[in-house]
PDB file of C-alpha atoms in Angstrom:
ATOM      1  CA  MET A 888     116.175  86.984  39.886  1.00 44.00           C
ATOM      2  CA  SER A 889     113.058  86.434  41.820  1.00 48.00           C
ATOM      3  CA  ALA A 890     112.148  88.462  44.773  1.00 48.00           C
ATOM      4  CA  SER A 891     111.090  86.987  47.951  1.00 51.00           C
ATOM      5  CA  THR A 892     108.258  86.471  49.374  1.00 53.00           C
ATOM      6  CA  VAL A 893     107.215  87.043  53.235  1.00 54.00           C
ATOM      7  CA  THR A 894     103.895  85.387  54.445  1.00 57.00           C
ATOM      8  CA  THR A 895     102.501  85.880  57.698  1.00 62.00           C
ATOM      9  CA  GLY A 896      99.718  83.879  59.188  1.00 63.00           C
ATOM     10  CA  PRO A 897      96.118  85.641  60.341  1.00 66.00           C
ATOM     11  CA  ALA A 898      97.022  87.469  63.975  1.00 68.00           C
ATOM     12  CA  VAL A 899      96.264  85.109  66.832  1.00 67.00           C
ATOM     13  CA  PRO A 900      94.005  87.037  69.341  1.00 66.00           C
ATOM     14  CA  ALA A 901      95.891  88.156  73.493  1.00 70.00           C
ATOM     15  CA  ARG A 902      94.891  86.006  75.763  1.00 73.00           C
ATOM     16  CA  PRO A 903      92.347  87.321  78.465  1.00 71.00           C
ATOM     17  CA  PRO A 904      93.723  88.186  81.407  1.00 78.00           C
ATOM     18  CA  GLY A 905      92.808  85.183  83.786  1.00 81.00           C
ATOM     19  CA  ALA A 906      90.710  85.192  87.040  1.00 83.00           C
ATOM     20  CA  PHE A 907      93.426  85.545  89.451  1.00 83.00           C
ATOM     21  CA  ALA A 908      95.129  88.153  87.685  1.00 87.00           C
ATOM     22  CA  LEU A 909      91.483  90.240  87.290  1.00 88.00           C
ATOM     23  CA  GLY A 910      91.237  90.027  90.981  1.00 87.00           C
ATOM     24  CA  ARG A 911      94.657  91.337  91.550  1.00 86.00           C
ATOM     25  CA  ARG A 912      93.325  94.602  89.618  1.00 89.00           C
ATOM     26  CA  ARG A 913      89.888  94.200  91.632  1.00 89.00           C
ATOM     27  CA  VAL A 914      92.209  94.363  94.664  1.00 90.00           C
ATOM     28  CA  SER A 915      93.200  97.968  93.802  1.00 89.00           C
ATOM     29  CA  ILE A 916      89.866  99.319  93.178  1.00 89.00           C
ATOM     30  CA  GLU A 917      88.574  98.204  96.239  1.00 88.00           C
ATOM     31  CA  LEU A 918      90.735  99.605  98.494  1.00 88.00           C
ATOM     32  CA  LYS A 919      90.447 103.186  96.666  1.00 87.00           C
ATOM     33  CA  GLN A 920      86.990 102.844  96.970  1.00 85.00           C
ATOM     34  CA  PHE A 921      86.932 101.381 100.755  1.00 83.00           C
ATOM     35  CA  PHE A 922      88.847 104.017 101.906  1.00 81.00           C
ATOM     36  CA  ARG A 923      87.516 106.478  99.773  1.00 82.00           C
ATOM     37  CA  ASP A 924      84.819 106.054 101.479  1.00 80.00           C
ATOM     38  CA  ARG A 925      84.755 108.068 104.542  1.00 77.00           C
ATOM     39  CA  GLN A 926      82.247 106.378 106.491  1.00 75.00           C
ATOM     40  CA  SER A 927      83.135 103.053 106.130  1.00 73.00           C
ATOM     41  CA  ALA A 928      86.776 104.176 106.926  1.00 73.00           C
ATOM     42  CA  VAL A 929      85.936 105.136 110.316  1.00 75.00           C
ATOM     43  CA  PHE A 930      82.957 103.013 110.942  1.00 71.00           C
ATOM     44  CA  ASN A 931      85.192  99.721 109.825  1.00 71.00           C
ATOM     45  CA  PHE A 932      88.623 100.496 110.119  1.00 74.00           C
ATOM     46  CA  LEU A 933      89.209 103.688 112.919  1.00 79.00           C
ATOM     47  CA  LEU A 934      86.587 102.366 115.310  1.00 81.00           C
ATOM     48  CA  PRO A 935      88.876  99.946 116.992  1.00 81.00           C
ATOM     49  CA  VAL A 936      91.873 102.404 117.504  1.00 82.00           C
ATOM     50  CA  LEU A 937      88.519 104.919 118.581  1.00 84.00           C
ATOM     51  CA  LEU A 938      87.134 102.737 121.461  1.00 83.00           C
ATOM     52  CA  MET A 939      91.212 101.398 122.258  1.00 81.00           C
ATOM     53  CA  VAL A 940      91.600 105.407 123.482  1.00 82.00           C
ATOM     54  CA  ILE A 941      88.197 105.727 125.331  1.00 83.00           C
ATOM     55  CA  PHE A 942      88.626 102.746 127.612  1.00 79.00           C
ATOM     56  CA  GLY A 943      92.272 102.765 128.034  1.00 77.00           C
ATOM     57  CA  ALA A 944      91.177 106.214 128.812  1.00 77.00           C
ATOM     58  CA  VAL A 945      89.196 105.109 131.325  1.00 77.00           C
ATOM     59  CA  PHE A 946      90.617 102.347 132.666  1.00 73.00           C
ATOM     60  CA  GLY A 947      93.877 102.871 132.749  1.00 65.00           C
ATOM     61  CA  SER A 948      96.469 100.761 134.590  1.00 70.00           C
ATOM     62  CA  GLN A 949      94.067  99.485 136.342  1.00 77.00           C
ATOM     63  CA  PRO A 950      95.014  95.453 137.232  1.00 77.00           C
ATOM     64  CA  LEU A 951      93.553  92.774 135.208  1.00 74.00           C
ATOM     65  CA  SER A 952      92.893  91.334 139.048  1.00 72.00           C
ATOM     66  CA  GLU A 953      93.239  91.612 142.469  1.00 73.00           C
ATOM     67  CA  GLY A 954      97.667  90.980 143.316  1.00 71.00           C
ATOM     68  CA  SER A 955      98.137  90.412 138.585  1.00 74.00           C
ATOM     69  CA  ASP A 956     100.874  92.666 137.158  1.00 76.00           C
ATOM     70  CA  ILE A 957      98.811  92.417 133.459  1.00 78.00           C
ATOM     71  CA  ALA A 958      96.908  96.129 133.439  1.00 79.00           C
ATOM     72  CA  PHE A 959      93.174  95.843 132.075  1.00 80.00           C
ATOM     73  CA  SER A 960      94.194  98.311 129.178  1.00 78.00           C
ATOM     74  CA  GLN A 961      96.618  95.784 128.063  1.00 81.00           C
ATOM     75  CA  TYR A 962      93.745  92.816 128.292  1.00 85.00           C
ATOM     76  CA  PHE A 963      91.562  95.100 126.600  1.00 85.00           C
ATOM     77  CA  VAL A 964      94.037  96.408 123.312  1.00 85.00           C
ATOM     78  CA  ALA A 965      94.556  91.758 122.471  1.00 87.00           C
ATOM     79  CA  GLY A 966      90.789  92.272 122.436  1.00 90.00           C
ATOM     80  CA  MET A 967      90.920  95.202 120.432  1.00 89.00           C
ATOM     81  CA  ILE A 968      93.283  93.554 117.949  1.00 90.00           C
ATOM     82  CA  ALA A 969      90.544  90.326 117.765  1.00 93.00           C
ATOM     83  CA  SER A 970      88.241  92.186 116.786  1.00 91.00           C
ATOM     84  CA  GLY A 971      89.780  94.265 114.194  1.00 90.00           C
ATOM     85  CA  VAL A 972      89.340  90.782 112.028  1.00 93.00           C
ATOM     86  CA  LEU A 973      85.647  90.883 112.857  1.00 93.00           C
ATOM     87  CA  TYR A 974      85.167  94.600 111.672  1.00 91.00           C
ATOM     88  CA  THR A 975      87.146  94.714 108.475  1.00 90.00           C
ATOM     89  CA  SER A 976      85.933  91.461 107.193  1.00 93.00           C
ATOM     90  CA  PHE A 977      82.755  89.993 108.441  1.00 95.00           C
ATOM     91  CA  GLN A 978      81.281  93.838 109.218  1.00 92.00           C
ATOM     92  CA  ASN A 979      82.939  95.197 106.083  1.00 91.00           C
ATOM     93  CA  LEU A 980      81.484  92.909 103.772  1.00 94.00           C
ATOM     94  CA  SER A 981      78.108  92.269 105.494  1.00 94.00           C
ATOM     95  CA  ILE A 982      77.420  96.404 104.714  1.00 92.00           C
ATOM     96  CA  SER A 983      79.341  97.153 101.697  1.00 92.00           C
ATOM     97  CA  ILE A 984      77.954  93.898  99.441  1.00 94.00           C
ATOM     98  CA  PRO A 985      74.010  94.953 100.225  1.00 94.00           C
ATOM     99  CA  LEU A 986      75.106  97.920  99.155  1.00 92.00           C
ATOM    100  CA  GLU A 987      76.252  97.130  95.791  1.00 92.00           C
ATOM    101  CA  ARG A 988      73.371  94.700  95.054  1.00 92.00           C
ATOM    102  CA  ASP A 989      71.447  97.671  95.845  1.00 91.00           C
ATOM    103  CA  ASP A 990      73.012 100.290  93.442  1.00 89.00           C
ATOM    104  CA  GLY A 991      73.045  97.855  90.772  1.00 88.00           C
ATOM    105  CA  THR A 992      77.304  96.964  91.107  1.00 89.00           C
ATOM    106  CA  LEU A 993      77.155  93.039  91.330  1.00 90.00           C
ATOM    107  CA  LYS A 994      74.358  92.848  88.574  1.00 88.00           C
ATOM    108  CA  ARG A 995      76.437  94.815  86.228  1.00 89.00           C
ATOM    109  CA  ILE A 996      79.613  92.789  87.369  1.00 87.00           C
ATOM    110  CA  GLN A 997      77.657  89.560  86.906  1.00 85.00           C
ATOM    111  CA  GLY A 998      77.123  90.692  83.295  1.00 86.00           C
ATOM    112  CA  THR A 999      80.901  90.769  82.291  1.00 87.00           C
ATOM    113  CA  PRO A1000      83.319  88.674  80.783  1.00 86.00           C
ATOM    114  CA  MET A1001      85.149  88.721  84.297  1.00 86.00           C
ATOM    115  CA  PRO A1002      85.214  85.213  85.821  1.00 88.00           C
ATOM    116  CA  LYS A1003      83.158  85.668  89.366  1.00 88.00           C
ATOM    117  CA  LEU A1004      86.068  84.964  91.413  1.00 91.00           C
ATOM    118  CA  SER A1005      88.066  87.423  90.627  1.00 92.00           C
ATOM    119  CA  TYR A1006      85.416  90.117  92.338  1.00 92.00           C
ATOM    120  CA  PHE A1007      85.839  87.408  95.505  1.00 93.00           C
ATOM    121  CA  ILE A1008      89.663  87.929  94.993  1.00 93.00           C
ATOM    122  CA  GLY A1009      89.215  91.978  95.342  1.00 93.00           C
ATOM    123  CA  LYS A1010      87.187  91.191  98.463  1.00 93.00           C
ATOM    124  CA  ILE A1011      89.432  88.910  99.993  1.00 93.00           C
ATOM    125  CA  GLY A1012      92.803  91.347  98.775  1.00 93.00           C
ATOM    126  CA  LEU A1013      90.721  94.158 100.587  1.00 92.00           C
ATOM    127  CA  VAL A1014      89.885  92.206 103.822  1.00 93.00           C
ATOM    128  CA  PHE A1015      93.814  91.513 104.042  1.00 94.00           C
ATOM    129  CA  VAL A1016      95.465  94.668 103.340  1.00 93.00           C
ATOM    130  CA  ALA A1017      93.054  96.899 105.753  1.00 91.00           C
ATOM    131  CA  TYR A1018      93.592  94.146 108.281  1.00 92.00           C
ATOM    132  CA  VAL A1019      97.449  94.597 108.229  1.00 93.00           C
ATOM    133  CA  ALA A1020      97.131  98.515 107.902  1.00 91.00           C
ATOM    134  CA  GLN A1021      94.937  98.400 110.964  1.00 89.00           C
ATOM    135  CA  LEU A1022      96.523  95.647 112.797  1.00 91.00           C
ATOM    136  CA  THR A1023      99.843  98.006 112.869  1.00 92.00           C
ATOM    137  CA  LEU A1024      98.377 100.667 113.736  1.00 89.00           C
ATOM    138  CA  LEU A1025      96.475  99.005 116.768  1.00 88.00           C
ATOM    139  CA  VAL A1026      99.846  97.599 118.076  1.00 89.00           C
ATOM    140  CA  THR A1027     101.770 101.055 117.869  1.00 90.00           C
ATOM    141  CA  VAL A1028      98.987 102.752 119.387  1.00 86.00           C
ATOM    142  CA  GLY A1029      98.914  99.940 122.303  1.00 83.00           C
ATOM    143  CA  ARG A1030     102.623  99.802 122.402  1.00 85.00           C
ATOM    144  CA  LEU A1031     103.455 103.682 122.660  1.00 86.00           C
ATOM    145  CA  PHE A1032     100.516 104.371 125.685  1.00 83.00           C
ATOM    146  CA  TYR A1033      99.889 100.624 126.762  1.00 80.00           C
ATOM    147  CA  LYS A1034     102.537  99.044 127.498  1.00 77.00           C
ATOM    148  CA  LEU A1035     101.702  96.789 125.015  1.00 80.00           C
ATOM    149  CA  GLN A1036     104.058  93.483 125.009  1.00 80.00           C
ATOM    150  CA  LEU A1037     105.282  92.899 121.204  1.00 86.00           C
ATOM    151  CA  PRO A1038     104.895  89.156 120.172  1.00 87.00           C
ATOM    152  CA  SER A1039     109.060  87.110 120.477  1.00 85.00           C
ATOM    153  CA  GLY A1040     109.345  83.697 119.277  1.00 85.00           C
ATOM    154  CA  SER A1041     106.407  81.556 118.495  1.00 88.00           C
ATOM    155  CA  GLN A1042     103.853  84.129 119.157  1.00 90.00           C
ATOM    156  CA  TRP A1043     105.052  85.760 116.039  1.00 93.00           C
ATOM    157  CA  VAL A1044     104.055  82.242 114.242  1.00 95.00           C
ATOM    158  CA  THR A1045     100.646  82.072 116.251  1.00 94.00           C
ATOM    159  CA  LEU A1046     100.080  85.914 115.088  1.00 95.00           C
ATOM    160  CA  VAL A1047     100.172  84.827 111.894  1.00 96.00           C
ATOM    161  CA  TRP A1048      98.396  81.610 111.574  1.00 96.00           C
ATOM    162  CA  VAL A1049      95.435  83.196 113.852  1.00 96.00           C
ATOM    163  CA  SER A1050      94.654  85.984 111.640  1.00 96.00           C
ATOM    164  CA  VAL A1051      94.847  84.139 108.523  1.00 96.00           C
ATOM    165  CA  LEU A1052      92.525  81.624 109.941  1.00 96.00           C
ATOM    166  CA  GLY A1053      90.135  84.755 111.820  1.00 96.00           C
ATOM    167  CA  LEU A1054      90.115  86.255 108.309  1.00 95.00           C
ATOM    168  CA  ILE A1055      89.115  83.959 106.143  1.00 95.00           C
ATOM    169  CA  ALA A1056      86.707  82.282 107.989  1.00 96.00           C
ATOM    170  CA  CYS A1057      85.097  86.507 109.241  1.00 96.00           C
ATOM    171  CA  THR A1058      85.392  86.770 105.008  1.00 95.00           C
ATOM    172  CA  LEU A1059      83.225  84.091 104.212  1.00 96.00           C
ATOM    173  CA  LEU A1060      80.766  84.616 106.934  1.00 96.00           C
ATOM    174  CA  GLY A1061      80.548  88.352 105.795  1.00 95.00           C
ATOM    175  CA  ILE A1062      79.975  87.199 102.021  1.00 95.00           C
ATOM    176  CA  ALA A1063      77.189  84.890 103.073  1.00 95.00           C
ATOM    177  CA  PHE A1064      75.486  87.115 105.592  1.00 95.00           C
ATOM    178  CA  SER A1065      75.269  89.794 103.189  1.00 94.00           C
ATOM    179  CA  SER A1066      72.686  88.206 102.081  1.00 92.00           C
ATOM    180  CA  VAL A1067      70.178  88.202 104.957  1.00 93.00           C
ATOM    181  CA  PRO A1068      69.877  92.248 104.625  1.00 91.00           C
ATOM    182  CA  LYS A1069      66.685  93.296 102.528  1.00 88.00           C
ATOM    183  CA  ASN A1070      68.506  96.287 101.741  1.00 85.00           C
ATOM    184  CA  GLY A1071      72.249  98.078 101.423  1.00 85.00           C
ATOM    185  CA  LYS A1072      70.187 101.043 103.526  1.00 87.00           C
ATOM    186  CA  GLY A1073      69.490  98.542 106.415  1.00 88.00           C
ATOM    187  CA  ALA A1074      72.520  96.506 106.969  1.00 91.00           C
ATOM    188  CA  PRO A1075      74.280  98.605 109.594  1.00 91.00           C
ATOM    189  CA  ALA A1076      70.852  98.216 111.710  1.00 93.00           C
ATOM    190  CA  ILE A1077      71.402  94.524 111.242  1.00 94.00           C
ATOM    191  CA  VAL A1078      75.522  93.619 111.027  1.00 94.00           C
ATOM    192  CA  SER A1079      76.387  96.031 114.258  1.00 91.00           C
ATOM    193  CA  PRO A1080      74.433  94.999 116.742  1.00 94.00           C
ATOM    194  CA  ILE A1081      75.603  91.409 116.432  1.00 95.00           C
ATOM    195  CA  VAL A1082      78.939  92.508 116.225  1.00 94.00           C
ATOM    196  CA  LEU A1083      78.824  94.455 119.474  1.00 93.00           C
ATOM    197  CA  VAL A1084      76.847  91.625 121.072  1.00 95.00           C
ATOM    198  CA  LEU A1085      79.891  89.297 120.447  1.00 95.00           C
ATOM    199  CA  GLN A1086      82.009  91.592 121.843  1.00 93.00           C
ATOM    200  CA  PHE A1087      80.747  92.128 125.236  1.00 92.00           C
ATOM    201  CA  THR A1088      80.797  88.014 125.606  1.00 94.00           C
ATOM    202  CA  SER A1089      83.988  87.156 123.840  1.00 93.00           C
ATOM    203  CA  GLY A1090      86.180  88.922 126.359  1.00 88.00           C
ATOM    204  CA  VAL A1091      86.841  92.304 124.977  1.00 89.00           C
ATOM    205  CA  PHE A1092      85.649  94.624 126.842  1.00 85.00           C
ATOM    206  CA  PHE A1093      85.508  92.392 130.204  1.00 84.00           C
ATOM    207  CA  PRO A1094      87.071  89.336 131.702  1.00 87.00           C
ATOM    208  CA  TYR A1095      86.152  86.811 129.997  1.00 89.00           C
ATOM    209  CA  SER A1096      86.582  84.720 133.297  1.00 88.00           C
ATOM    210  CA  GLN A1097      84.756  87.226 134.832  1.00 88.00           C
ATOM    211  CA  LEU A1098      81.674  86.613 133.235  1.00 92.00           C
ATOM    212  CA  PRO A1099      78.288  84.480 133.490  1.00 93.00           C
ATOM    213  CA  ASP A1100      78.350  80.851 132.766  1.00 93.00           C
ATOM    214  CA  TRP A1101      75.704  80.776 130.012  1.00 95.00           C
ATOM    215  CA  MET A1102      77.498  84.279 128.358  1.00 94.00           C
ATOM    216  CA  GLN A1103      80.435  81.916 128.295  1.00 94.00           C
ATOM    217  CA  THR A1104      78.822  79.036 126.412  1.00 94.00           C
ATOM    218  CA  PHE A1105      76.849  81.292 124.210  1.00 95.00           C
ATOM    219  CA  ALA A1106      80.226  83.032 123.254  1.00 95.00           C
ATOM    220  CA  ALA A1107      82.552  79.807 123.016  1.00 95.00           C
ATOM    221  CA  VAL A1108      80.395  78.956 119.994  1.00 96.00           C
ATOM    222  CA  PHE A1109      81.000  81.459 117.817  1.00 95.00           C
ATOM    223  CA  PRO A1110      84.732  82.774 116.371  1.00 95.00           C
ATOM    224  CA  LEU A1111      85.345  85.861 118.044  1.00 96.00           C
ATOM    225  CA  LYS A1112      85.562  84.374 121.579  1.00 95.00           C
ATOM    226  CA  TRP A1113      88.359  82.246 120.133  1.00 96.00           C
ATOM    227  CA  LEU A1114      90.214  85.052 118.014  1.00 95.00           C
ATOM    228  CA  THR A1115      90.561  87.076 121.340  1.00 94.00           C
ATOM    229  CA  GLN A1116      91.512  84.195 123.488  1.00 94.00           C
ATOM    230  CA  ALA A1117      94.699  83.410 120.896  1.00 95.00           C
ATOM    231  CA  MET A1118      95.002  87.225 120.191  1.00 94.00           C
ATOM    232  CA  ARG A1119      95.827  87.052 124.356  1.00 92.00           C
ATOM    233  CA  SER A1120      97.881  84.682 124.137  1.00 92.00           C
ATOM    234  CA  VAL A1121     100.468  86.592 121.817  1.00 92.00           C
ATOM    235  CA  PHE A1122     100.273  90.308 123.641  1.00 89.00           C
ATOM    236  CA  LEU A1123     100.007  88.895 126.662  1.00 86.00           C
ATOM    237  CA  PRO A1124     102.598  87.513 129.004  1.00 79.00           C
ATOM    238  CA  PRO A1125     102.366  83.801 128.510  1.00 73.00           C
ATOM    239  CA  GLU A1126     102.357  81.964 131.869  1.00 73.00           C
ATOM    240  CA  ALA A1127     100.907  84.562 134.172  1.00 73.00           C
ATOM    241  CA  ALA A1128      97.999  85.771 131.584  1.00 80.00           C
ATOM    242  CA  ALA A1129      97.339  81.948 130.391  1.00 81.00           C
ATOM    243  CA  ALA A1130      96.208  80.904 134.157  1.00 75.00           C
ATOM    244  CA  LEU A1131      93.537  83.859 134.020  1.00 78.00           C
ATOM    245  CA  GLU A1132      91.977  82.012 131.520  1.00 83.00           C
ATOM    246  CA  VAL A1133      88.864  80.112 132.405  1.00 84.00           C
ATOM    247  CA  SER A1134      90.746  76.768 131.613  1.00 84.00           C
ATOM    248  CA  GLY A1135      94.094  77.280 132.832  1.00 84.00           C
ATOM    249  CA  SER A1136      95.586  77.800 129.385  1.00 86.00           C
ATOM    250  CA  TRP A1137      95.407  79.222 125.888  1.00 89.00           C
ATOM    251  CA  GLN A1138      93.787  76.341 124.290  1.00 92.00           C
ATOM    252  CA  LEU A1139      95.266  76.889 120.910  1.00 94.00           C
ATOM    253  CA  GLY A1140      94.231  73.832 119.391  1.00 95.00           C
ATOM    254  CA  ALA A1141      90.486  74.465 120.075  1.00 95.00           C
ATOM    255  CA  CYS A1142      91.606  77.720 118.806  1.00 96.00           C
ATOM    256  CA  ALA A1143      92.162  76.367 115.082  1.00 96.00           C
ATOM    257  CA  ALA A1144      90.043  73.419 115.205  1.00 97.00           C
ATOM    258  CA  VAL A1145      87.027  76.077 116.035  1.00 96.00           C
ATOM    259  CA  LEU A1146      88.294  78.565 113.092  1.00 96.00           C
ATOM    260  CA  ALA A1147      88.714  75.963 110.522  1.00 97.00           C
ATOM    261  CA  ALA A1148      85.175  74.628 111.309  1.00 97.00           C
ATOM    262  CA  TRP A1149      83.746  78.448 111.079  1.00 97.00           C
ATOM    263  CA  ALA A1150      85.413  78.666 108.053  1.00 96.00           C
ATOM    264  CA  VAL A1151      84.020  75.653 105.815  1.00 97.00           C
ATOM    265  CA  VAL A1152      80.709  75.978 107.350  1.00 97.00           C
ATOM    266  CA  ALA A1153      80.688  79.971 105.922  1.00 96.00           C
ATOM    267  CA  LEU A1154      82.113  78.683 101.909  1.00 95.00           C
ATOM    268  CA  LEU A1155      78.652  76.573 101.960  1.00 97.00           C
ATOM    269  CA  LEU A1156      76.810  79.339 103.672  1.00 96.00           C
ATOM    270  CA  SER A1157      78.610  81.261 100.766  1.00 94.00           C
ATOM    271  CA  LEU A1158      77.882  79.110  98.038  1.00 93.00           C
ATOM    272  CA  ARG A1159      74.426  78.226  99.097  1.00 93.00           C
ATOM    273  CA  PHE A1160      73.050  82.198 100.123  1.00 91.00           C
ATOM    274  CA  PHE A1161      75.293  84.611  98.041  1.00 92.00           C
ATOM    275  CA  ARG A1162      72.995  86.204  95.274  1.00 90.00           C
ATOM    276  CA  TRP A1163      73.402  89.047  92.685  1.00 89.00           C
ATOM    277  CA  ASN A1164      69.997  90.046  92.397  1.00 86.00           C
ATOM    278  CA  LYS A1165      68.328  92.124  95.058  1.00 80.00           C
ATOM    279  CA  ARG A1166      65.624  89.734  97.136  1.00 75.00           C
ATOM    280  CA  GLY A1167      62.790  89.056  94.285  1.00 71.00           C
ATOM    281  CA  GLN A1168      64.871  89.545  91.004  1.00 70.00           C
ATOM    282  CA  ASP A1169      67.034  86.589  90.806  1.00 64.00           C
TER     283      ASP A1169
END
């Protein structure tokens, strides 16, 4: 009687995780880094809430215009929610990526086997999670202290597609613009004034219809004006507030077209100009 023998082949190496699986892990890392950095958390996450409290205290329940039932504080809250998209995506990435380029983080990532796509998935995940948390906080404060109207019916759908389109466009713009500052230390001095100018000209701090014509024309080129207008359609009484717009309507089709166009332009700019290394080291 002969004993049977079992033969086994060579061990098959485990298949490495793909770009999207690694990207999901990067999201967790990015979120921890974002909220552990107090300066970043306050500058990009809590600033809209602080501004909303300050402007709300100054303007209180003043009507948006003579004879209007809409308070300026409600108008302002909608603008700050739109600004939150810009803060968590464009401003955040335009400042944080140059800092990572300076301290060698990007160079180390480039030298690892991890697909480069995973790094960007991590950034996109960070932006989306931070925005949802910020939106929840802004709506809660607006509802409790400024009688903000919650969306109903189709307004929820509008809120979702405006947020997604706005985040995609502004995230890609942030990635593209991150190559503009010479170094991370100087990035806030370049990015913050741009964000502030866009807020002043896009109807965030003042009613858009009361701005000079040239300022309206300037703002209409950029995504924040359309983001702000679409957010007003979500959080203000639809018919009464639409009549106060320059066009007399919300122009949601134009809002979607402009945001989509900026997303395409920003993607092309990112593919062309994004840098992993400091200037002169490419």
